[in-house]
Structure formats: structure tokens, C-alpha cells
Tab-separated table of C-alpha atoms and ligand atoms in Angstrom:
chain	number	residue	atom	x	y	z
A	1	MET	CA	0.000	0.000	0.000
A	2	SER	CA	1.305	3.422	-0.881
A	3	THR	CA	1.181	5.899	1.967
A	4	ASP	CA	2.798	8.934	0.438
A	5	GLN	CA	0.446	10.091	-2.260
A	6	PRO	CA	-1.724	13.169	-2.028
A	7	ALA	CA	-5.482	12.696	-2.388
A	8	GLU	CA	-6.348	12.613	-6.046
A	9	GLN	CA	-9.107	14.672	-7.650
A	10	PRO	CA	-9.567	13.474	-11.245
A	11	ALA	CA	-11.754	15.497	-13.564
A	12	ASP	CA	-14.240	12.640	-13.903
A	13	GLN	CA	-14.860	12.369	-10.193
A	14	PRO	CA	-18.595	11.876	-9.583
A	15	ALA	CA	-20.443	15.015	-8.538
A	16	GLU	CA	-22.914	13.163	-6.356
A	17	GLN	CA	-20.919	11.327	-3.689
A	18	ALA	CA	-22.596	8.460	-1.879
A	19	THR	CA	-22.356	9.233	1.825
A	20	ALA	CA	-20.157	7.105	4.050
A	21	ALA	CA	-22.985	6.849	6.567
A	22	ALA	CA	-25.406	5.448	3.980
A	23	SER	CA	-23.043	2.974	2.323
A	24	GLY	CA	-21.493	2.055	5.707
A	25	ALA	CA	-24.888	1.330	7.251
A	26	ALA	CA	-25.878	-0.755	4.212
A	27	ALA	CA	-22.605	-2.716	4.320
A	28	THR	CA	-22.989	-3.339	8.069
A	29	GLU	CA	-26.581	-4.521	7.660
A	30	ARG	CA	-25.592	-6.726	4.721
A	31	PHE	CA	-22.830	-8.346	6.765
A	32	ARG	CA	-25.143	-9.025	9.712
A	33	THR	CA	-27.551	-10.932	7.485
A	34	HIS	CA	-24.876	-12.630	5.420
A	35	ALA	CA	-22.652	-13.683	8.347
A	36	LYS	CA	-25.450	-15.796	9.751
A	37	GLN	CA	-25.386	-17.898	6.573
A	38	ASN	CA	-21.602	-18.216	6.587
A	39	SER	CA	-18.909	-18.555	9.198
A	40	GLY	CA	-19.408	-15.235	10.959
A	41	THR	CA	-20.925	-16.767	14.059
A	42	THR	CA	-18.651	-19.811	14.423
A	43	ASP	CA	-17.530	-20.511	17.989
A	44	THR	CA	-13.781	-20.323	18.336
A	45	ASP	CA	-11.867	-22.546	20.748
A	46	THR	CA	-10.926	-20.775	24.036
A	47	ARG	CA	-7.203	-21.496	23.680
A	48	ARG	CA	-7.167	-20.092	20.178
A	49	VAL	CA	-8.968	-16.919	21.281
A	50	ASP	CA	-6.431	-16.595	24.111
A	51	THR	CA	-3.493	-16.978	21.696
A	52	LEU	CA	-4.810	-14.665	19.000
A	53	VAL	CA	-6.020	-11.878	21.272
A	54	SER	CA	-2.962	-12.028	23.537
A	55	GLU	CA	-0.617	-11.739	20.549
A	56	LEU	CA	-2.670	-8.946	19.004
A	57	LEU	CA	-2.546	-7.011	22.281
A	58	ALA	CA	1.180	-7.665	22.693
A	59	ALA	CA	1.809	-6.307	19.182
A	60	THR	CA	-0.212	-3.186	20.070
A	61	HIS	CA	1.689	-2.735	23.342
A	62	ALA	CA	4.980	-2.994	21.476
A	63	VAL	CA	3.921	-0.202	19.084
A	64	ILE	CA	2.943	2.023	22.027
A	65	ARG	CA	6.322	1.506	23.701
A	66	ARG	CA	8.346	1.840	20.490
A	67	HIS	CA	6.652	5.085	19.491
A	68	GLN	CA	5.995	6.520	22.971
A	69	VAL	CA	2.257	6.876	22.287
A	70	THR	CA	0.719	9.721	24.335
A	71	TYR	CA	-2.598	10.020	26.190
A	72	ALA	CA	-3.756	12.515	23.536
A	73	GLU	CA	-3.111	9.898	20.831
A	74	TYR	CA	-4.765	7.176	22.917
A	75	ASP	CA	-7.884	9.350	23.344
A	76	ALA	CA	-7.913	10.183	19.619
A	77	LEU	CA	-7.858	6.444	18.900
A	78	LYS	CA	-10.718	5.812	21.330
A	79	ALA	CA	-12.839	8.567	19.766
A	80	TRP	CA	-12.063	7.270	16.288
A	81	LEU	CA	-12.939	3.649	17.130
A	82	ILE	CA	-16.271	4.762	18.598
A	83	GLN	CA	-16.968	6.753	15.431
A	84	VAL	CA	-16.162	3.817	13.101
A	85	GLY	CA	-18.989	1.887	14.742
A	86	GLN	CA	-21.367	4.835	14.621
A	87	ASP	CA	-20.636	5.294	10.909
A	88	GLY	CA	-21.200	1.574	10.260
A	89	GLU	CA	-17.730	1.495	8.727
A	90	TRP	CA	-16.295	-1.644	10.329
A	91	PRO	CA	-16.934	-3.695	7.157
A	92	LEU	CA	-15.159	-1.060	5.080
A	93	PHE	CA	-12.219	-0.741	7.476
A	94	LEU	CA	-11.719	-4.493	7.814
A	95	ASP	CA	-12.128	-5.274	4.114
A	96	VAL	CA	-9.691	-2.539	3.052
A	97	TRP	CA	-6.903	-3.056	5.595
A	98	ILE	CA	-7.195	-6.579	6.990
A	99	GLU	CA	-9.067	-8.935	4.638
A	100	HIS	CA	-6.274	-9.294	2.068
A	101	VAL	CA	-4.087	-11.182	4.540
A	102	VAL	CA	-6.933	-13.454	5.662
A	103	GLU	CA	-7.551	-14.242	1.994
A	104	GLU	CA	-3.838	-14.899	1.413
A	105	VAL	CA	-3.810	-17.455	4.229
A	106	ALA	CA	-7.105	-19.033	3.113
A	107	GLY	CA	-5.852	-19.401	-0.474
A	108	GLU	CA	-2.409	-20.824	0.301
A	109	SER	CA	-3.353	-24.452	-0.279
A	110	ARG	CA	-5.355	-23.919	-3.463
A	111	GLU	CA	-4.005	-24.747	-6.942
A	112	GLY	CA	-6.739	-23.242	-9.101
A	113	SER	CA	-7.526	-19.642	-9.992
A	114	LYS	CA	-6.282	-16.977	-7.622
A	115	GLY	CA	-8.760	-15.312	-5.342
A	116	THR	CA	-8.691	-11.983	-3.611
A	117	ILE	CA	-10.834	-10.042	-1.152
A	118	GLU	CA	-14.625	-10.079	-1.351
A	119	GLY	CA	-15.010	-6.481	-0.125
A	120	PRO	CA	-18.160	-5.133	1.512
A	121	TYR	CA	-20.516	-4.944	-1.481
A	122	TYR	CA	-21.423	-8.530	-2.411
A	123	VAL	CA	-25.150	-9.284	-2.442
A	124	PRO	CA	-26.256	-12.907	-2.903
A	125	ASP	CA	-29.082	-13.996	-5.196
A	126	ALA	CA	-28.523	-11.551	-8.052
A	127	PRO	CA	-30.760	-12.269	-11.079
A	128	ARG	CA	-29.963	-15.590	-12.789
A	129	LEU	CA	-28.840	-15.172	-16.390
A	130	PRO	CA	-28.021	-17.578	-19.255
A	131	ALA	CA	-24.460	-18.391	-20.376
A	132	ASP	CA	-24.513	-15.588	-22.944
A	133	ALA	CA	-25.853	-12.661	-20.978
A	134	THR	CA	-25.877	-8.925	-20.466
A	135	LEU	CA	-25.731	-7.741	-16.852
A	136	PRO	CA	-28.770	-5.707	-15.800
A	137	MET	CA	-28.038	-2.060	-16.606
A	138	ARG	CA	-29.799	1.229	-17.336
A	139	ASP	CA	-30.760	2.076	-20.915
A	140	ASP	CA	-28.258	4.922	-20.870
A	141	GLU	CA	-25.592	3.139	-18.799
A	142	GLU	CA	-22.311	4.973	-19.341
A	143	GLY	CA	-18.942	3.312	-19.834
A	144	THR	CA	-16.938	1.369	-22.390
A	145	PRO	CA	-18.772	-1.848	-23.360
A	146	LEU	CA	-16.888	-4.931	-22.171
A	147	LEU	CA	-17.334	-8.532	-23.251
A	148	PHE	CA	-15.946	-10.801	-20.520
A	149	GLN	CA	-15.850	-14.430	-21.610
A	150	GLY	CA	-14.214	-17.670	-20.605
A	151	GLN	CA	-14.560	-21.229	-19.410
A	152	VAL	CA	-14.808	-22.815	-15.971
A	153	THR	CA	-12.865	-26.052	-15.523
A	154	SER	CA	-11.782	-28.281	-12.662
A	155	VAL	CA	-8.076	-28.574	-11.725
A	156	ASP	CA	-8.058	-31.894	-13.624
A	157	GLY	CA	-9.137	-30.090	-16.819
A	158	THR	CA	-12.773	-31.244	-16.876
A	159	ALA	CA	-15.214	-28.609	-18.134
A	160	LEU	CA	-17.666	-27.694	-15.383
A	161	ALA	CA	-21.073	-27.652	-17.066
A	162	GLY	CA	-23.540	-25.250	-15.490
A	163	ALA	CA	-20.929	-23.575	-13.265
A	164	THR	CA	-22.158	-20.393	-11.598
A	165	VAL	CA	-20.375	-17.113	-12.330
A	166	GLU	CA	-21.590	-14.327	-10.088
A	167	MET	CA	-20.383	-10.893	-11.149
A	168	TRP	CA	-20.884	-7.522	-9.495
A	169	HIS	CA	-19.109	-4.249	-10.081
A	170	ALA	CA	-19.258	-0.481	-9.802
A	171	ASP	CA	-20.657	1.719	-12.546
A	172	ASN	CA	-18.785	4.275	-14.630
A	173	ASP	CA	-18.879	6.666	-11.648
A	174	GLY	CA	-17.536	4.082	-9.170
A	175	TYR	CA	-20.891	3.381	-7.476
A	176	TYR	CA	-22.372	0.011	-6.428
A	177	ALA	CA	-26.100	-0.744	-6.690
A	178	GLN	CA	-27.721	-1.169	-3.254
A	179	PHE	CA	-24.936	0.865	-1.589
A	180	ALA	CA	-25.289	4.231	-3.346
A	181	PRO	CA	-28.486	6.170	-3.935
A	182	GLY	CA	-30.422	6.232	-7.185
A	183	LEU	CA	-29.257	3.004	-8.845
A	184	PRO	CA	-31.642	0.197	-9.904
A	185	GLU	CA	-31.517	-2.626	-7.340
A	186	TRP	CA	-29.547	-5.142	-9.424
A	187	ASN	CA	-27.615	-2.743	-11.651
A	188	LEU	CA	-24.395	-4.434	-12.851
A	189	ARG	CA	-25.031	-7.542	-10.745
A	190	GLY	CA	-25.845	-10.973	-12.103
A	191	THR	CA	-25.577	-14.745	-11.586
A	192	VAL	CA	-24.551	-16.251	-14.924
A	193	ILE	CA	-25.007	-20.000	-15.472
A	194	ALA	CA	-22.293	-21.398	-17.765
A	195	ASP	CA	-23.264	-23.710	-20.638
A	196	ASP	CA	-22.636	-27.465	-20.873
A	197	GLN	CA	-18.956	-26.813	-21.658
A	198	GLY	CA	-18.528	-24.407	-18.731
A	199	ASN	CA	-18.398	-21.462	-21.139
A	200	PHE	CA	-19.804	-18.012	-20.382
A	201	ARG	CA	-20.028	-14.658	-22.221
A	202	ILE	CA	-20.924	-11.664	-20.105
A	203	HIS	CA	-21.663	-8.295	-21.681
A	204	THR	CA	-21.212	-5.358	-19.334
A	205	ILE	CA	-19.421	-2.008	-19.140
A	206	GLU	CA	-15.985	-1.297	-17.698
A	207	PRO	CA	-16.228	-0.076	-14.117
A	208	ALA	CA	-14.444	3.086	-12.971
A	209	PRO	CA	-11.809	3.253	-10.231
A	210	TYR	CA	-13.523	3.284	-6.844
A	211	ARG	CA	-12.829	5.737	-4.056
A	212	ILE	CA	-13.730	4.448	-0.617
A	213	PRO	CA	-16.098	6.943	1.073
A	214	THR	CA	-14.045	9.896	2.301
A	215	ASP	CA	-16.632	11.597	4.506
A	216	GLY	CA	-16.651	8.969	7.283
A	217	SER	CA	-14.140	7.561	9.783
A	218	CYS	CA	-12.121	5.613	7.208
A	219	GLY	CA	-11.842	8.817	5.165
A	220	ARG	CA	-10.661	10.715	8.247
A	221	LEU	CA	-7.992	8.084	8.865
A	222	ILE	CA	-6.842	8.292	5.245
A	223	ALA	CA	-6.624	12.100	5.427
A	224	ALA	CA	-4.902	12.039	8.838
A	225	ALA	CA	-2.280	9.580	7.558
A	226	GLY	CA	-1.812	11.334	4.196
A	227	TRP	CA	-2.890	8.260	2.200
A	228	HIS	CA	-5.125	8.129	-0.871
A	229	ALA	CA	-8.565	6.479	-0.962
A	230	TRP	CA	-8.480	4.733	-4.338
A	231	ARG	CA	-9.016	1.193	-5.497
A	232	PRO	CA	-8.260	0.406	-9.156
A	233	ALA	CA	-11.246	-0.331	-11.417
A	234	HIS	CA	-12.263	-3.926	-10.779
A	235	LEU	CA	-14.795	-6.645	-11.554
A	236	HIS	CA	-15.875	-8.788	-8.593
A	237	LEU	CA	-16.565	-12.488	-9.181
A	238	LYS	CA	-17.592	-15.601	-7.308
A	239	VAL	CA	-17.275	-18.774	-9.358
A	240	SER	CA	-18.674	-22.065	-8.114
A	241	ALA	CA	-19.628	-25.569	-9.219
A	242	PRO	CA	-20.841	-28.666	-7.362
A	243	GLY	CA	-18.008	-30.620	-5.709
A	244	HIS	CA	-15.612	-27.688	-6.048
A	245	GLN	CA	-14.367	-24.857	-3.874
A	246	ARG	CA	-15.900	-21.499	-4.646
A	247	VAL	CA	-13.419	-18.846	-5.777
A	248	THR	CA	-14.021	-15.248	-4.730
A	249	THR	CA	-11.889	-12.900	-6.784
A	250	GLN	CA	-11.509	-9.546	-8.492
A	251	LEU	CA	-10.063	-8.693	-11.885
A	252	TYR	CA	-8.296	-5.454	-12.752
A	253	PHE	CA	-7.330	-3.677	-15.990
A	254	LYS	CA	-3.740	-3.437	-17.214
A	255	GLY	CA	-2.455	0.129	-17.059
A	256	GLY	CA	-5.447	1.325	-15.014
A	257	SER	CA	-4.899	3.918	-12.312
A	258	HIS	CA	-4.041	2.538	-8.876
A	259	VAL	CA	-3.369	-1.001	-10.087
A	260	GLN	CA	0.071	-0.511	-8.492
A	261	ASP	CA	-1.114	1.148	-5.262
A	262	ASP	CA	-4.529	-0.247	-4.341
A	263	ILE	CA	-5.628	1.068	-0.934
A	264	ALA	CA	-6.988	-2.436	-0.198
A	265	SER	CA	-3.765	-4.275	-1.268
A	266	ALA	CA	-5.892	-6.773	-3.225
A	267	VAL	CA	-4.193	-6.774	-6.657
A	268	LYS	CA	-2.198	-9.862	-7.745
A	269	PRO	CA	-0.364	-10.192	-11.084
A	270	GLU	CA	-2.625	-13.102	-12.115
A	271	LEU	CA	-5.692	-10.886	-11.729
A	272	ILE	CA	-4.808	-8.211	-14.288
A	273	LEU	CA	-6.816	-8.307	-17.530
A	274	ASP	CA	-5.546	-6.922	-20.817
A	275	PRO	CA	-8.681	-6.488	-22.957
A	276	ALA	CA	-8.363	-6.055	-26.729
A	277	PRO	CA	-10.504	-3.827	-28.952
A	278	ALA	CA	-13.805	-5.649	-29.532
A	279	ALA	CA	-14.175	-7.714	-32.686
A	280	ASP	CA	-17.343	-5.754	-33.525
A	281	GLY	CA	-15.581	-2.412	-32.929
A	282	ASN	CA	-17.764	-1.618	-29.916
A	283	GLY	CA	-15.741	-1.479	-26.691
A	284	ARG	CA	-13.308	-4.168	-25.536
A	285	ASP	CA	-13.220	-7.977	-25.233
A	286	VAL	CA	-11.320	-10.178	-22.842
A	287	THR	CA	-11.111	-13.909	-22.152
A	288	TYR	CA	-10.389	-15.203	-18.662
A	289	ASP	CA	-10.756	-18.841	-17.632
A	290	PHE	CA	-11.418	-20.092	-14.113
A	291	VAL	CA	-9.956	-23.252	-12.625
A	292	LEU	CA	-11.649	-24.581	-9.500
A	293	ASP	CA	-10.079	-26.811	-6.842
A	294	LYS	CA	-12.010	-29.862	-5.735
A	295	ALA	CA	-13.937	-29.474	-2.496
B	301	DHB	C1	-14.204	-1.523	-0.441
B	301	DHB	C2	-14.872	-1.361	-1.622
B	301	DHB	C3	-14.685	-2.245	-2.648
B	301	DHB	O1	-15.325	-2.128	-3.833
B	301	DHB	C4	-13.829	-3.305	-2.491
B	301	DHB	O2	-13.709	-4.129	-3.516
B	301	DHB	C5	-13.136	-3.451	-1.314
B	301	DHB	C6	-13.343	-2.557	-0.277
B	301	DHB	C7	-14.463	-0.582	0.674
B	301	DHB	O3	-15.069	0.481	0.447
B	301	DHB	O4	-14.106	-0.901	1.794
B	302	FE	FE1	-15.243	-3.389	-5.082
């Protein structure tokens, strides 16, 4: 993560900024519902809690001693932590600064396609679409048309017929449906069912770089530390098939801004797309295949 860049104000920055409070509250609510279906409420063994929390505290104590942290700084931290909760920004904070290492550990033993962080804006049960599909979008949706196509196979090379390719991404202004005002519910979100050879063709538009909300606690931290708030433009995907491990990933665009200094540290070399001009002259095309590990 780069920590020395000034905040960036590109000319195409959206005029209407989604508020941190609104997107934070939505992300917090989404996590509460979603965590119940996943591992968010798993009981953890007492000894493991003891080990993890003791080591986390010891690391914090070491920082305080090394840097001679003052009472004023301690109180600023307390006030900030309280505010993160009030803003509903714990999902944002954790997914930007912590999740990438959890994902790295989780993915260590997998051979198939690389994953990366899920981020706070996944919504399950997006509309189901056929193997050759266009993501739901507005009639006047802005952005370069993108054809994203590929095949889903198992690590042994078998085509995975009927594999599920869930895709969600920001619009041309960097906004996610259901987390920013004024967007249709399922805009740029879909669940594509691959054909009997595991092939899919998804028509969408290229998303814009995304700036994490700057008017809440995470934004105040970024400003206080002199960091920037940008994630490179990215497509989010979850790819799954029966008997196989689901891959949660993101794909980026070669040469795009902030591919080299993602605030969320989620870019990997294997996840960078290099789309070519579209065969029909309209936008860009790219092929990316997914390989799933057995469950
Ligand atoms: C955040 C947003 C994203 O789109 C993402 O992929 C990761 C994190 C965030 O605002 O925290
Ligand atoms: Fe994202």
C-alpha cells in the first residue's frame, strides 16, 4: 500500500458522492444478514482466542512503547474507534486493511484460480442469467462496453457444465447498486449459469476506479495519515460448481490507475486483464478462464 500520495481529484470524479454513513450502514446490515449464513458466528476454541487476542494485544503494546504513544493519541484512537462503529464502517475498514491477509492465508493451499478479497458490497441472489448474458443495466448506462468471456474447468481439466459465475461491479462513476443512492436494485449484478462446456459470455461495461467513502471515519484516517482512498477499477466475481471450492476474486485492468497502489492491497499479477478492442468495434473484449479446486 502506498502511503505517500496526495489525495487525487480526477476530472471525472462523480459530482454526487454516496455518503459514508449510507453505504457504511448498508454494508454493516448486509454483513449481519450474510454472516449468519456463513462462518461469521462460528464458535472459536478458548485457547485459540487466548493466543490470537494475547498476541494482538502484545503487538499493540509494542507499538505504544516503540513510538511513545501519548494520552492525547490514545484518546484520539478511542474517539475514532467509537466513530467507526457509529458510521457503520467496520466492514469497510476491515475489508480494506485486513481482509487481504486473511484471503492470502485461506488461499495458500489452493491450486486453481487466484482469489482476492470479497469487499463489503457482495449481495447474494442476483438475477440468474443464461451463459450468454448482459448484466442488468440502465438504458443509458455509461462506460466502455466490455465482453468478458471464458470457461470454468476443474483442476483436472474437466469442463464444469452449469458452473455459476456471479459478477458484481461499480458503474462508470464508481458506485455500487444497493450501496449508493439512485441506482436500480440489481444494476451491474448478475448470476450467470455457464453452458454445458462451462463457457460463459458476459456483456457489461468497464467499471471506474472506486474511491472508498471519504466523509466517514475511514476517510478521516486516510486524510490524517496522508494516504489516498483509491481502489483500481475492478470486476468482482464468485465462481462455483458442485463438488468444487468457490473462488471469490476480483479482476483489474492493465495500465489502469491505482493497479500498483490499491488502498486495499488486493491486486495480484494473475488478476490483471488486458482487454483487446472488440471484434465488432464496440468497446473491448477479454477472455479469462477459471480453474476450480475440488472441495
Ligand atoms: C471496499 C470497496 C470495494 O469495492 C472493495 O472491492 C473493497 C473494499 C471498501 O469500500 O471498503
Ligand atoms: Fe469493489
